[in-house]
Tab-separated table of C-alpha atoms in Angstrom:
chain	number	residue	atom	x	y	z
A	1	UNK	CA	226.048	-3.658	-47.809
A	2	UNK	CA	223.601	-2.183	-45.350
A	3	UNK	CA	221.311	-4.777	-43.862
A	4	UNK	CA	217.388	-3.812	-43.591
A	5	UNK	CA	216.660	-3.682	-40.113
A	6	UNK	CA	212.911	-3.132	-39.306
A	7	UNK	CA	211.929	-1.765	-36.378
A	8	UNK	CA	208.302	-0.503	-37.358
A	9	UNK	CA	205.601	-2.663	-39.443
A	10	UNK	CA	202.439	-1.601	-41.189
A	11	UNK	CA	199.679	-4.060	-42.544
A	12	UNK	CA	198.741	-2.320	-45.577
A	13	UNK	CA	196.224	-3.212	-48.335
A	14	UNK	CA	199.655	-3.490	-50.370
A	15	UNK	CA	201.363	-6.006	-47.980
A	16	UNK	CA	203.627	-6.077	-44.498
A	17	UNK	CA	205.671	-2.897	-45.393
A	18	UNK	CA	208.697	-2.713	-42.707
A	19	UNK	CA	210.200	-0.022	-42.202
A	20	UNK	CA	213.892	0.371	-41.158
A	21	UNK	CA	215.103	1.884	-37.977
A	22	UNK	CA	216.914	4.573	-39.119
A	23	UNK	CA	216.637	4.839	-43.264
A	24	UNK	CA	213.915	6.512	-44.895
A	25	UNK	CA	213.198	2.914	-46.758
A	26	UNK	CA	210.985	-0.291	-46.302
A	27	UNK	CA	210.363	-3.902	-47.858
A	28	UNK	CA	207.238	-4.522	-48.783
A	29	UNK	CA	206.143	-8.153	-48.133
A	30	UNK	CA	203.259	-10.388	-49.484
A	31	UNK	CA	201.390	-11.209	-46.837
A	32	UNK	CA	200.804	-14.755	-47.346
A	33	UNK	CA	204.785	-15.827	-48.603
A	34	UNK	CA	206.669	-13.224	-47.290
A	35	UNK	CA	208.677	-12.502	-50.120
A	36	UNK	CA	210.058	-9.406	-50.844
A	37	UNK	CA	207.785	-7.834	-53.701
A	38	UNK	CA	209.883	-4.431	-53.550
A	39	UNK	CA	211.729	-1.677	-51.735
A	40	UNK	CA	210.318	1.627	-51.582
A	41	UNK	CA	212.396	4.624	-50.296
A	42	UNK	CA	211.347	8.684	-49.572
A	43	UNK	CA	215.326	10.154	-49.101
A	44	UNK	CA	213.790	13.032	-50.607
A	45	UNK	CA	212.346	13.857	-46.934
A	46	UNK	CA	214.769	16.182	-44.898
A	47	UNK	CA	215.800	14.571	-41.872
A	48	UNK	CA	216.347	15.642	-38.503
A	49	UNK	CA	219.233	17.865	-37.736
A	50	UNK	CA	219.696	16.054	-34.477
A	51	UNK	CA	218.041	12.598	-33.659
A	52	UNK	CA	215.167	12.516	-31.884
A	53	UNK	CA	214.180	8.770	-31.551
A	54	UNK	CA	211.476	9.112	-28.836
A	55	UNK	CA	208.567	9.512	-29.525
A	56	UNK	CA	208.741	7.983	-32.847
A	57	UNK	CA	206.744	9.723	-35.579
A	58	UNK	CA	202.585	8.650	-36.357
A	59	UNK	CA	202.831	6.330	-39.478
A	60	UNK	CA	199.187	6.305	-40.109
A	61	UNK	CA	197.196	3.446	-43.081
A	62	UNK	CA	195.286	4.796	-45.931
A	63	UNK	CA	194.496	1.556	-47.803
A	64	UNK	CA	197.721	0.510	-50.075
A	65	UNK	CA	200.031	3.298	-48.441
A	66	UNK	CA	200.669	5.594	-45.250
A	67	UNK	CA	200.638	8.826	-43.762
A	68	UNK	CA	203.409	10.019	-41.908
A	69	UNK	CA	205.175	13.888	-40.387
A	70	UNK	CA	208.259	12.975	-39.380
A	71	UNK	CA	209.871	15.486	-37.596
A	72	UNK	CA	208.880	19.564	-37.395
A	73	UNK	CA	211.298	20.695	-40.500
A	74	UNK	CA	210.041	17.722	-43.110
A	75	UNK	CA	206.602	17.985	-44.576
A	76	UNK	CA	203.327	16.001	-44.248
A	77	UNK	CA	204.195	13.145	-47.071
A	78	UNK	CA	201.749	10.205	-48.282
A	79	UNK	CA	204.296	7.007	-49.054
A	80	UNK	CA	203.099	4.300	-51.917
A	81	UNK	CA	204.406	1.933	-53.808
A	82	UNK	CA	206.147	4.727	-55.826
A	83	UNK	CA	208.050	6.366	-52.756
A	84	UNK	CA	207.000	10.090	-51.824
A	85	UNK	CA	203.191	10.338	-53.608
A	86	UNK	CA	201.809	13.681	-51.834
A	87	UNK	CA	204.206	16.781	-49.552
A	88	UNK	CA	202.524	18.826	-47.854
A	89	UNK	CA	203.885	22.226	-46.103
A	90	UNK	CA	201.572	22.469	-42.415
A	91	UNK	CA	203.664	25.786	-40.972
A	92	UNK	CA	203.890	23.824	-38.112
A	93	UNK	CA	200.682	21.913	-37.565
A	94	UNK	CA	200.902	17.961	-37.380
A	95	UNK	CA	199.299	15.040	-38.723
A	96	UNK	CA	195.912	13.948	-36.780
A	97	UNK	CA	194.130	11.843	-38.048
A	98	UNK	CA	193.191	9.656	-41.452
A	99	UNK	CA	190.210	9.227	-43.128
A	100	UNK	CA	188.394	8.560	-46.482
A	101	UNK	CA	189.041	12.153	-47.798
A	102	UNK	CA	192.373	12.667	-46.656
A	103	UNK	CA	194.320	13.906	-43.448
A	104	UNK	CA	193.607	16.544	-41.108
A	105	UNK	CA	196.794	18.140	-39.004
A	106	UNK	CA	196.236	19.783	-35.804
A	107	UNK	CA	198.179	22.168	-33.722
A	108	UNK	CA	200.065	20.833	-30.112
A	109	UNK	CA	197.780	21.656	-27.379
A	110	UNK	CA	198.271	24.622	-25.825
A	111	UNK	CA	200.655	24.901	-22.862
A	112	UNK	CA	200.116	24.362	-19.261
A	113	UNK	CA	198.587	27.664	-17.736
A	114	UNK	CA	199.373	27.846	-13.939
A	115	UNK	CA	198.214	30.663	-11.546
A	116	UNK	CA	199.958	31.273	-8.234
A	117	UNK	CA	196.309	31.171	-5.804
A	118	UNK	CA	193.030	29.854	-6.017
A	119	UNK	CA	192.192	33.353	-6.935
A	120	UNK	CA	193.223	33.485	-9.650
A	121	UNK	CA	192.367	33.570	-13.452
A	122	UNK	CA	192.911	32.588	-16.884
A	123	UNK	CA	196.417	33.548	-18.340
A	124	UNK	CA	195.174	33.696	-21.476
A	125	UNK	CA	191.818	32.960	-23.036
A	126	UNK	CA	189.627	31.130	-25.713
A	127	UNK	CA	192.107	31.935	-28.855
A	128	UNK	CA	191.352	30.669	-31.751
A	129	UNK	CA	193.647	28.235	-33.946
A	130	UNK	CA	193.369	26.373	-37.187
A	131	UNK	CA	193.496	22.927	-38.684
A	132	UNK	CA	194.475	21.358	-41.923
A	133	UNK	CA	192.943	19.502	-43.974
A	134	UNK	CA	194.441	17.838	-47.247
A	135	UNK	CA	192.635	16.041	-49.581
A	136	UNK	CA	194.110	12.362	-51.396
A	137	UNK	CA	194.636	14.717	-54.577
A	138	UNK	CA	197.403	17.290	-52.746
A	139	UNK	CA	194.691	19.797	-51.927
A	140	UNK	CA	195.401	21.467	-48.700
A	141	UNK	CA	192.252	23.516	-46.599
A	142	UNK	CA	192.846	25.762	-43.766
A	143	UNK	CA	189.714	25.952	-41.528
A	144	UNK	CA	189.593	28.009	-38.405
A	145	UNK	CA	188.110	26.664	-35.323
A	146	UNK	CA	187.559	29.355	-32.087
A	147	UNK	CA	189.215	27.976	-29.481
A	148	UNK	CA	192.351	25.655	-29.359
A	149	UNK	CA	192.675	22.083	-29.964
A	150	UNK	CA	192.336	19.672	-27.317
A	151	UNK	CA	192.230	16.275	-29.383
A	152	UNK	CA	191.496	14.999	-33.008
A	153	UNK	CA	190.550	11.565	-34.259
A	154	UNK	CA	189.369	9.716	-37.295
A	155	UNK	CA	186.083	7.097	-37.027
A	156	UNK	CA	184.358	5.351	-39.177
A	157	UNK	CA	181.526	8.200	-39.307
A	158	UNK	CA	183.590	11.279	-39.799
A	159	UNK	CA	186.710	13.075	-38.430
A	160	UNK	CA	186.029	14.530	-34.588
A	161	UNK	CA	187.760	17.284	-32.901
A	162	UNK	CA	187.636	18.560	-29.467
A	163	UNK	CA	187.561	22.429	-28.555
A	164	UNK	CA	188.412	24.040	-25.201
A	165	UNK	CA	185.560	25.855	-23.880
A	166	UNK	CA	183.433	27.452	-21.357
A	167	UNK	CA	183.503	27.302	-18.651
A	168	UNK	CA	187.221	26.563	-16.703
A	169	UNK	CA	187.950	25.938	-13.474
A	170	UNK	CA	190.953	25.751	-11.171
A	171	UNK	CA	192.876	22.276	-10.157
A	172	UNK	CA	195.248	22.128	-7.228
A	173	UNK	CA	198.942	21.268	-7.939
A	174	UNK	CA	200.797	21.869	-4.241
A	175	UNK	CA	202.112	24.531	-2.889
A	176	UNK	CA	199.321	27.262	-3.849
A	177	UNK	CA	199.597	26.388	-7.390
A	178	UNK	CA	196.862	25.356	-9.537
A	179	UNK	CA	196.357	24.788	-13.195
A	180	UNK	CA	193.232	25.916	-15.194
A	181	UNK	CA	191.074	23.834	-16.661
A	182	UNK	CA	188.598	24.254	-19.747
A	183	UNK	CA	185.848	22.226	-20.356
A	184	UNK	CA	185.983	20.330	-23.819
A	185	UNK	CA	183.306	20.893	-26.780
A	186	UNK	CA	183.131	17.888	-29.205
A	187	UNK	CA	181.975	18.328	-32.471
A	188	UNK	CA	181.732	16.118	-35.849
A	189	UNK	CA	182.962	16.341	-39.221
A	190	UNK	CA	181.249	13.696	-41.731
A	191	UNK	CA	183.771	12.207	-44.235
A	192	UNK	CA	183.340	14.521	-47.320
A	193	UNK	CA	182.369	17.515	-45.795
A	194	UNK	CA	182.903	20.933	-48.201
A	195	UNK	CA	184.689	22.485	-45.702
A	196	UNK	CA	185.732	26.452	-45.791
A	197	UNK	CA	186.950	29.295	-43.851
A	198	UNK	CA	185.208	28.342	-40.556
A	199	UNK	CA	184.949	24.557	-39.214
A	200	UNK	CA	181.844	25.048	-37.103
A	201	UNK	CA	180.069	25.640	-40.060
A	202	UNK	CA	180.327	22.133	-40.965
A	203	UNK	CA	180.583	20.716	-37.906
A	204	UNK	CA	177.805	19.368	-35.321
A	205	UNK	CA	178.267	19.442	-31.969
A	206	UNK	CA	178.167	16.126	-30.154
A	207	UNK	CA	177.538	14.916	-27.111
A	208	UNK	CA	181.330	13.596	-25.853
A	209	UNK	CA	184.285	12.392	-27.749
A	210	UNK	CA	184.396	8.766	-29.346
A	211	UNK	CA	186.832	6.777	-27.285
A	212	UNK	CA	189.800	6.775	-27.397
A	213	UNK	CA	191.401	4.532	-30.447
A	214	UNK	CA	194.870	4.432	-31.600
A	215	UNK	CA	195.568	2.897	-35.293
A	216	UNK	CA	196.501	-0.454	-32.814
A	217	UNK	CA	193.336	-0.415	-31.967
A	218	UNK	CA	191.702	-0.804	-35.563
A	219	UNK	CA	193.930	-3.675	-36.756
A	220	UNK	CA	195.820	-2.175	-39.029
A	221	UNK	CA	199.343	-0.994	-37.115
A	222	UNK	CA	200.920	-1.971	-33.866
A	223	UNK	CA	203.577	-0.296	-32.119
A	224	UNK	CA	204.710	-1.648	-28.718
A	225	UNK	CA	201.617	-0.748	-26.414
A	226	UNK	CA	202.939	-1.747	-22.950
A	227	UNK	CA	200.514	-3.477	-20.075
A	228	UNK	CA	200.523	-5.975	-17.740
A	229	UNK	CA	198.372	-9.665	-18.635
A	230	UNK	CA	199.769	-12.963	-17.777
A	231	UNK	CA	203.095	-10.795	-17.087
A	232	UNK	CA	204.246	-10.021	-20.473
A	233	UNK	CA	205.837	-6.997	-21.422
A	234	UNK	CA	203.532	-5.636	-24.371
A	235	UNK	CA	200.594	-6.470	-26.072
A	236	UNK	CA	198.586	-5.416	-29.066
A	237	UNK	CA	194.956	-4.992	-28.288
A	238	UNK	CA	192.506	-5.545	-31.254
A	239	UNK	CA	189.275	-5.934	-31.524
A	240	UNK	CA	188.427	-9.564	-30.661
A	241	UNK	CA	191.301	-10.847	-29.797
A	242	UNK	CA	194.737	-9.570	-27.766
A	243	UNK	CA	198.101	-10.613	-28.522
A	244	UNK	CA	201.182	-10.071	-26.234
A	245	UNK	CA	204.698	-10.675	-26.375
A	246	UNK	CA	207.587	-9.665	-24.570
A	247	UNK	CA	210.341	-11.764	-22.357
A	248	UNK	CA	208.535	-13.851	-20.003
A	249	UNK	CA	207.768	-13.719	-16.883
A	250	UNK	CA	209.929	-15.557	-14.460
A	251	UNK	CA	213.149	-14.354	-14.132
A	252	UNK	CA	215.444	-17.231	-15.697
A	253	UNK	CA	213.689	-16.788	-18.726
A	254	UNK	CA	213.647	-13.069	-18.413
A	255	UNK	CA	217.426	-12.875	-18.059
A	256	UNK	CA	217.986	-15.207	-20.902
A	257	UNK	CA	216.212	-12.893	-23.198
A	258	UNK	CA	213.861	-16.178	-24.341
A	259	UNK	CA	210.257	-14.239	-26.043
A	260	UNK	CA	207.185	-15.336	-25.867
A	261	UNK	CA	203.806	-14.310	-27.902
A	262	UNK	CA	200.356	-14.927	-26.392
A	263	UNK	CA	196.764	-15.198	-27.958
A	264	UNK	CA	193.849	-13.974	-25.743
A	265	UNK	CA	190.138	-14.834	-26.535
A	266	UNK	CA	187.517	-12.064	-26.880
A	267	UNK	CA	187.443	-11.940	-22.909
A	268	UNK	CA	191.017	-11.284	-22.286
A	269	UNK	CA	192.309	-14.725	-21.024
A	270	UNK	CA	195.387	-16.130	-22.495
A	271	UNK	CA	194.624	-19.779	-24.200
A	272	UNK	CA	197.961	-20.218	-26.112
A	273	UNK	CA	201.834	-19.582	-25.595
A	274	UNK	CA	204.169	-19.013	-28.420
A	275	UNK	CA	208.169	-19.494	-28.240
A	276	UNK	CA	210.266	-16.850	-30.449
A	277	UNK	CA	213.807	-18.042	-29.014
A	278	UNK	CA	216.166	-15.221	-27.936
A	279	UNK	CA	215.944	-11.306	-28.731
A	280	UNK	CA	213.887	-7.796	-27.940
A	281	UNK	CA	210.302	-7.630	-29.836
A	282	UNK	CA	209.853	-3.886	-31.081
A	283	UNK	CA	207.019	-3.897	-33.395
A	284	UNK	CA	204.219	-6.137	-34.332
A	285	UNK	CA	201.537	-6.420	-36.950
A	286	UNK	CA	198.290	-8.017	-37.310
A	287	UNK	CA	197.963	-10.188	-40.729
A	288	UNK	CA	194.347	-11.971	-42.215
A	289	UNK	CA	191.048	-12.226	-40.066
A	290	UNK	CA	189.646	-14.895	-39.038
A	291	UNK	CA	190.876	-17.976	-38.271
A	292	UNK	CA	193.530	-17.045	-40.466
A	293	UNK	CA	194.673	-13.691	-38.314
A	294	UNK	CA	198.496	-14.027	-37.269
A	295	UNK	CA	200.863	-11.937	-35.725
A	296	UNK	CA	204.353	-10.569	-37.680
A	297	UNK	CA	206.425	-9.638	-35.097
A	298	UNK	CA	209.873	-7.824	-35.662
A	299	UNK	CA	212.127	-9.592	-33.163
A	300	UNK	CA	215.723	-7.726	-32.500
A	301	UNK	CA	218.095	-10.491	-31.953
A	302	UNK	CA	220.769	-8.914	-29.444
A	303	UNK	CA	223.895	-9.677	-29.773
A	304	UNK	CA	226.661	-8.660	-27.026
A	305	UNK	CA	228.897	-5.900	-28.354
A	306	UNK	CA	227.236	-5.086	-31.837
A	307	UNK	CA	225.919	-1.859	-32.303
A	308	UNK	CA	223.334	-2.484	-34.809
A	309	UNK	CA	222.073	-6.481	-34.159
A	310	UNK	CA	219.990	-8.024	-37.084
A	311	UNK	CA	216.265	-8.545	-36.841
A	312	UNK	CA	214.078	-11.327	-37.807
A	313	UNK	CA	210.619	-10.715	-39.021
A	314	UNK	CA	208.237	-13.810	-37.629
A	315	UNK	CA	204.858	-14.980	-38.316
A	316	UNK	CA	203.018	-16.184	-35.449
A	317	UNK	CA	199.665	-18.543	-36.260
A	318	UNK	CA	197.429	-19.277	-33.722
A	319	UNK	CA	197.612	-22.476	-33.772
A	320	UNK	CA	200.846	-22.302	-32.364
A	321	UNK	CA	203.538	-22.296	-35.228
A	322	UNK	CA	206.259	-19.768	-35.753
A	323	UNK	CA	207.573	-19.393	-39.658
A	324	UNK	CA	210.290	-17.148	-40.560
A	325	UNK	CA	209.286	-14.271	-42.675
A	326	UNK	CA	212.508	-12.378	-43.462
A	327	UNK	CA	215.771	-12.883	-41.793
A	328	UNK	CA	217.889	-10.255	-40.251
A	329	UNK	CA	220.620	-9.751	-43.311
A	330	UNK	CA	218.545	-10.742	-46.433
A	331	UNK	CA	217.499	-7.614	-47.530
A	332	UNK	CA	220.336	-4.948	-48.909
A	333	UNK	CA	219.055	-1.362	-48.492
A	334	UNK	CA	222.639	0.031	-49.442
A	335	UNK	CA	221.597	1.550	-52.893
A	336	UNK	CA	218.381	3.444	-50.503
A	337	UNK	CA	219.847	5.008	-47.706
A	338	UNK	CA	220.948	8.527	-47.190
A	339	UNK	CA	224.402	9.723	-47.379
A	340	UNK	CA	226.456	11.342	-44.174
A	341	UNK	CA	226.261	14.731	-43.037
A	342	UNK	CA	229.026	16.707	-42.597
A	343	UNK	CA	231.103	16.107	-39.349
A	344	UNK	CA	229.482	18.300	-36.621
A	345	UNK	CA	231.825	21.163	-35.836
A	346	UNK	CA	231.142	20.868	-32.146
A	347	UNK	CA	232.220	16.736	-32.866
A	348	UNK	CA	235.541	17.515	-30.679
A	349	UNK	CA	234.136	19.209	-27.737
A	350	UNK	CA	231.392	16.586	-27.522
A	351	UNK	CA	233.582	13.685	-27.394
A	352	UNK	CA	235.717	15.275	-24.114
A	353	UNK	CA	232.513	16.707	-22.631
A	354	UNK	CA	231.300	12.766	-22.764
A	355	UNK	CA	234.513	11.037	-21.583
A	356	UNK	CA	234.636	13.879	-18.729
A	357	UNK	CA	230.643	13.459	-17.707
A	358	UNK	CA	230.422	9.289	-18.606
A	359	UNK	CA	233.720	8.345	-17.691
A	360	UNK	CA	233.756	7.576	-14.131
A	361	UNK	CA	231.611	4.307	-12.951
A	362	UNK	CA	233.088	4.203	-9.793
A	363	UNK	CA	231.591	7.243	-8.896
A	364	UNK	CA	228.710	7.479	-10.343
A	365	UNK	CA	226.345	8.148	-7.919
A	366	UNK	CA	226.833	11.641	-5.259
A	367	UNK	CA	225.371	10.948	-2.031
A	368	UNK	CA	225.868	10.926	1.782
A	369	UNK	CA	228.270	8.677	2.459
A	370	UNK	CA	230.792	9.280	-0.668
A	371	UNK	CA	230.659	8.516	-4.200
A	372	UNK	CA	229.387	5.337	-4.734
A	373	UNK	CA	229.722	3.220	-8.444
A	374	UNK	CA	226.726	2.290	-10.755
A	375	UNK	CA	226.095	-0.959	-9.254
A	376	UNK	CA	227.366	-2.651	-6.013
A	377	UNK	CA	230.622	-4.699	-6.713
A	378	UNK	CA	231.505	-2.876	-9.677
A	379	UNK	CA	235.373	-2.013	-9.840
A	380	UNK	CA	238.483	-1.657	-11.858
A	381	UNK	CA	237.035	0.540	-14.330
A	382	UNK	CA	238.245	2.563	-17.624
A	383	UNK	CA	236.640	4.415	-20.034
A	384	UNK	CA	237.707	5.386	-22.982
A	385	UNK	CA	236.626	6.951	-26.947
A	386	UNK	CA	236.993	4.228	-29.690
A	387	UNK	CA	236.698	5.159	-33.374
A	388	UNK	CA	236.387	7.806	-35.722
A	389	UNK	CA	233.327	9.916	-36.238
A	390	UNK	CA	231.083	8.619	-37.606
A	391	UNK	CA	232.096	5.707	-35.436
A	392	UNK	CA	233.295	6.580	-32.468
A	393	UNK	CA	231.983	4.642	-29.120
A	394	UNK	CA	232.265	5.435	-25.753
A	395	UNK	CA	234.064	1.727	-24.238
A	396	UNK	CA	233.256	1.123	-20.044
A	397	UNK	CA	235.436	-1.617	-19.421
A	398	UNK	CA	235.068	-2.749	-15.656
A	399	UNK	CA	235.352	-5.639	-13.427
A	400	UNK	CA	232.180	-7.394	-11.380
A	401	UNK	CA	231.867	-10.381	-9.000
A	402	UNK	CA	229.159	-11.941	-10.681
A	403	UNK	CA	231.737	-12.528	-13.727
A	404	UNK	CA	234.773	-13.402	-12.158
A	405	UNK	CA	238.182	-13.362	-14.451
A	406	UNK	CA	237.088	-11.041	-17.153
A	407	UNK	CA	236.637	-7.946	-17.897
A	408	UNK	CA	232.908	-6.824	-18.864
A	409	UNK	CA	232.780	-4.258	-21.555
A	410	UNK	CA	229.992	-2.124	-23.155
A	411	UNK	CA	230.489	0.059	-26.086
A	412	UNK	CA	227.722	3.231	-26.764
A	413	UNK	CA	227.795	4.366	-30.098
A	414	UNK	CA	228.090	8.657	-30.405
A	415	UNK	CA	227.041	9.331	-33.367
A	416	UNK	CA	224.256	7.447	-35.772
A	417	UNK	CA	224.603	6.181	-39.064
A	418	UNK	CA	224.471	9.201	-40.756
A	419	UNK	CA	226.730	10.893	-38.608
A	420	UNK	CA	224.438	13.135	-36.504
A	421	UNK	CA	225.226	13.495	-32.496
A	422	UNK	CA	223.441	10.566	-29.995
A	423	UNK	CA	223.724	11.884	-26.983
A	424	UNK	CA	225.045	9.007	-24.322
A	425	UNK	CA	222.296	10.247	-21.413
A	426	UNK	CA	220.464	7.119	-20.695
A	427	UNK	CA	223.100	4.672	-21.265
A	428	UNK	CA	224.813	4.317	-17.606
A	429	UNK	CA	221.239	3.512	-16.672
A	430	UNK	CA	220.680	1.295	-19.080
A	431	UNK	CA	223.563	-0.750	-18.283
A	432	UNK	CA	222.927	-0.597	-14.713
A	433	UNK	CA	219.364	-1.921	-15.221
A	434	UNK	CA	221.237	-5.068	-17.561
A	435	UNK	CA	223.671	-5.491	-14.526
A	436	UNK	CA	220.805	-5.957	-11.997
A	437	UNK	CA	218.458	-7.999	-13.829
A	438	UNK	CA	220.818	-10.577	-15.007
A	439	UNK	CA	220.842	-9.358	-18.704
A	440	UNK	CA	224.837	-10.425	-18.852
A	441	UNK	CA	226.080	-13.012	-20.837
A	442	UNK	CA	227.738	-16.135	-19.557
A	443	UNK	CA	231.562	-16.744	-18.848
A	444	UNK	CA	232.075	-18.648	-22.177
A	445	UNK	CA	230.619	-16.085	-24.474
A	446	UNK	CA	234.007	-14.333	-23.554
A	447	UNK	CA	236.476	-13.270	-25.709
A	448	UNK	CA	240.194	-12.559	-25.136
A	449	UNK	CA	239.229	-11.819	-21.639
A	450	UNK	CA	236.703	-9.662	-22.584
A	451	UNK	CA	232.490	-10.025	-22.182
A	452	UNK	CA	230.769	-7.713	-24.379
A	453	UNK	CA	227.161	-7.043	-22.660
C-alpha cells in the first residue's frame, strides 16, 4: 500500500482535487462531504531525471480541471477527470497564464546584462521572442512579439503581456558594476482574439500592467504565501477575507508544533482563532462563498523518525469548527504511482561522497578559533549509511545537554521514492534550526535509548 499524501490542493469546479507529494495522482473530493468521488492519475508524464522540489511547478484552474508544465523535459498537459486530456510540446517555453480560450506559455526572462562602467552599453539588444498560445481543443499558435518577455498574466478582460522596450538605462550594483535596465511596454490581448504570425497585431497597448495576481489571489488555489499578521507563518490572501495558519506565535506553542488558522475581515484584522492540534500546514484551499467559505488545509502530521509522515486534510468553518476531511492513510494510491528507475550508476560514489562531506557534526563549522559542531553542546557523534537504495538514509546519531541520557538521532533519506538522487545539502541546517528552536521531542518519546527528531 502507498498512502496518498497531499501536499498541494486545487478548488476546482469538479471538487477539492489533492494532489500527492511526489506521484503524478490526486483524490478528488466533494466539496461539501469530503468523500472520495475518484482518483485520477497522468504517469504518462515523464518525470524529472533528478528531483527538483523547489520551486514547485504552476498548477493553474480552468473550471473542472488544471493546467500544469511540470518540469522542462515533460510537456504542457491539461488534467480532468479522465487523467492527461491535452500535451502540448512548447520547445522550451512555459506555461503563463489561463484564460477562457486556453493557455499562453512564455519564455524565462532574459538574463541579467551587466556592464563593467557607467559607460557603458547594452550587451545585447531588443531581440525578439515568441509565445504560445494553445487553444482548449489542442490547437497550439506561435505568435512573435519584438522584444523579450518581461511578464504575462491572465484577467478577467483578456491575457496581458509585458515587452522590454525603449528606452534603458543603467542601475548601480557596487563596485563599478551596473545592470541595464529596459523600460516595460504593456499591451492587451482580449479573450478570443484570432491571433497570427505577429502579436502586436492583435494587441493594444495599455497604459501599465494589471497588478500583480497570483491564482491565490482569485480564490481558486493556495499555495503557502508567507507574511507576517498576528505572527503566523502563512496566509492566503483572497479577496474579502484573509486566512492564515501556521504554528503560533509564542514560542511554547511554536516548539510544540500546535497550528493555528485565522480569519481576517475585509480590513485585515484577525476576529477568530482556529486550533488544528500538532503538525506542518503545506497547502490550503478556499471552499464555498459566502458565509459558507471555509478553508481545507493539508496539515503534515510530523512524526519523529518517519520519512514520509501522513497528512490530514481539514476543513476549517468560520465559525470556528474543524471537521476532518480525509485522514492521512485512507486513500491507497498503490495501483497509480510510477514504478522505480533504474539504480543510478553514480549510486556508490554518492553515498561515500555524502558520508565523507555530512559525516562530521562536530566539526561542522571552519572558523577562527577551530572547528566548531552544528550547535553548541552537541557531542558524541556518528554518522553512518542505513539501507539499500532505494532506501538508504544518512543516520546522525549524537549526544546534547538539553536531552540528557539518550542519544538523539535523525535519519535523511538519499534517494526518493522512485529511486532518483536527493541530495542531503540543506539537511545539517535544517536540523540545526530544529535543535535551536526547541523542535525536539521530549525524553519519553524515546526509544531504546534513542530520540528520533
Amino acid at each position: 500500500m502507498r498512502p496518498l499524501r497531499p501536499t498541494r490542493l486545487l478548488s476546482l469546479d469538479s471538487g477539492v482535487w489533492a494532489l500527492d507529494e511526489t506521484q503524478p495522482v490526486a483524490a478528488v473530493l466533494d466539496r461539501r462531504t469530503g468523500r472520495v468521488e475518484r482518483l485520477v492519475g497522468w504517469s504518462q508524464v515523464p518525470p524529472e531525471p533528478v528531483p527538483a522540489p523547489w520551486p514547485p511547478p504552476r498548477l493553474v484552474p480552468d473550471g473542472p480541471a488544471f493546467w500544469t508544465h511540470p518540469h522542462g523535459e515533460a510537456p504542457l498537459v491539461r488534467i480532468g477527470h479522465g487523467g492527461v486530456e491535452l500535451a502540448v510540446w512548447t520547445h522550451g517555453l512555459r506555461l503563463a497564464a489561463v484564460g477562457p480560450d486556453g493557455a499562453w506559455c512564455a519564455p524565462p526572462p532574459p538574463p541579467q546584462d551587466v556592464v563593467r562602467s557607467a559607460e557603458g552599453r547594452p550587451g545585447w539588444g531588443l531581440q525578439p521572442s515568441q509565445l504560445l498560445h494553445v487553444a482548449r481543443r489542442g490547437t497550439p499558435r506561435r505568435t512573435n512579439v519584438p522584444a523579450p518577455v518581461r511578464a504575462a498574466q491572465a484577467e478577467d478582460s483578456g491575457f496581458f503581456v509585458a515587452l522590454d522596450a525603449e528606452p534603458w538605462h543603467l542601475e548601480p550594483l557596487g563596485a563599478d558594476l551596473h545592470e541595464v535596465v529596459w523600460d516595460t511596454a504593456w499591451y492587451r490581448v482580449p479573450w478570443g482574439a484570432d491571433v497570427g504570425d505577429e502579436l502586436l497585431d492583435v494587441a493594444e497597448p495599455v497604459a501599465e500592467g494589471p497588478p500583480v495576481r497570483t491564482e491565490d489571489g482569485r480564490g481558486t488555489h493556495s499555495w503557502l504565501d508567507p507574511w507576517s499578521a498576528g505572527g503566523d507563518r502563512h496566509g492566503v490572501r483572497l479577496e474579502g477575507a484573509r486566512w492564515g495558519f501556521g504554528w503560533r506565535a509564542d514560542a511554547l506553542a511554536a516548539a510544540a508544533g500546535e497550528l493555528v488558522a485565522v480569519v481576517h475581515n475585509a480590513d485585515g484584522n484577525p476576529v477568530r482563532r482556529v486550533t488544528m492540534g500538532r503538525g506542518t500546514t503545506t497547502s490550503a484551499a478556499l471552499v464555498g462563498t459566502g458565509s459558507g467559505e471555509r478553508l481545507v488545509v493539508a496539515v503534515r502530521r510530523d512524526a519523529p523518525g518517519v520519512s514520509a509522515p501522513p497528512v490530514d486534510l481539514l476543513t476549517v468553518h468560520r465559525s470556528g469548527d474543524v471537521t476532518p476531511l480525509l485522514r492521512g492513510a485512507e486513500v491507497d494510491i498503490g495501483e497509480h504511482v510510477r514504478p522505480l528507475v533504474d539504480r543510478p550508476l553514480e549510486a556508490g560514489s554518492y553515498l561515500r561522497q555524502v558520508l565523507a562531506t555530512y559525516g562530521r557534526l562536530e566539526e561542522h563549522w571552519r572558523t577562527d578559533a577551530g572547528l566548531l559542531p552544528l550547535v553548541e553542546g552537541l557531542s558524541a557523534a556518528r554518522a553512518r549509511l542505513v539501507g539499500d537504495w532505494p532506501d538508504t538514509v544518512l543516520e546522525w546519531t549524537f549526544e546534547h545537554p538539553e536531552r540528557p541520557g539518550v542519544r538523539l538521532r535523525r535519519r535523511v533519506p538519499l534517494f526518493d521514492e522512485l529511486g532518483r538522487i536527493t541530495p542531503p545539502d540543506t539537511a545539517a541546517e535544517v536540523l540545526r534550526e530544529d535543535l535551536l528552536t526547541g523542535h525536539v521531542p521530549p525524553l519519553d518519546a524515546a526509544r531504546r535509548g534513542f530520540l528520533d527528531l
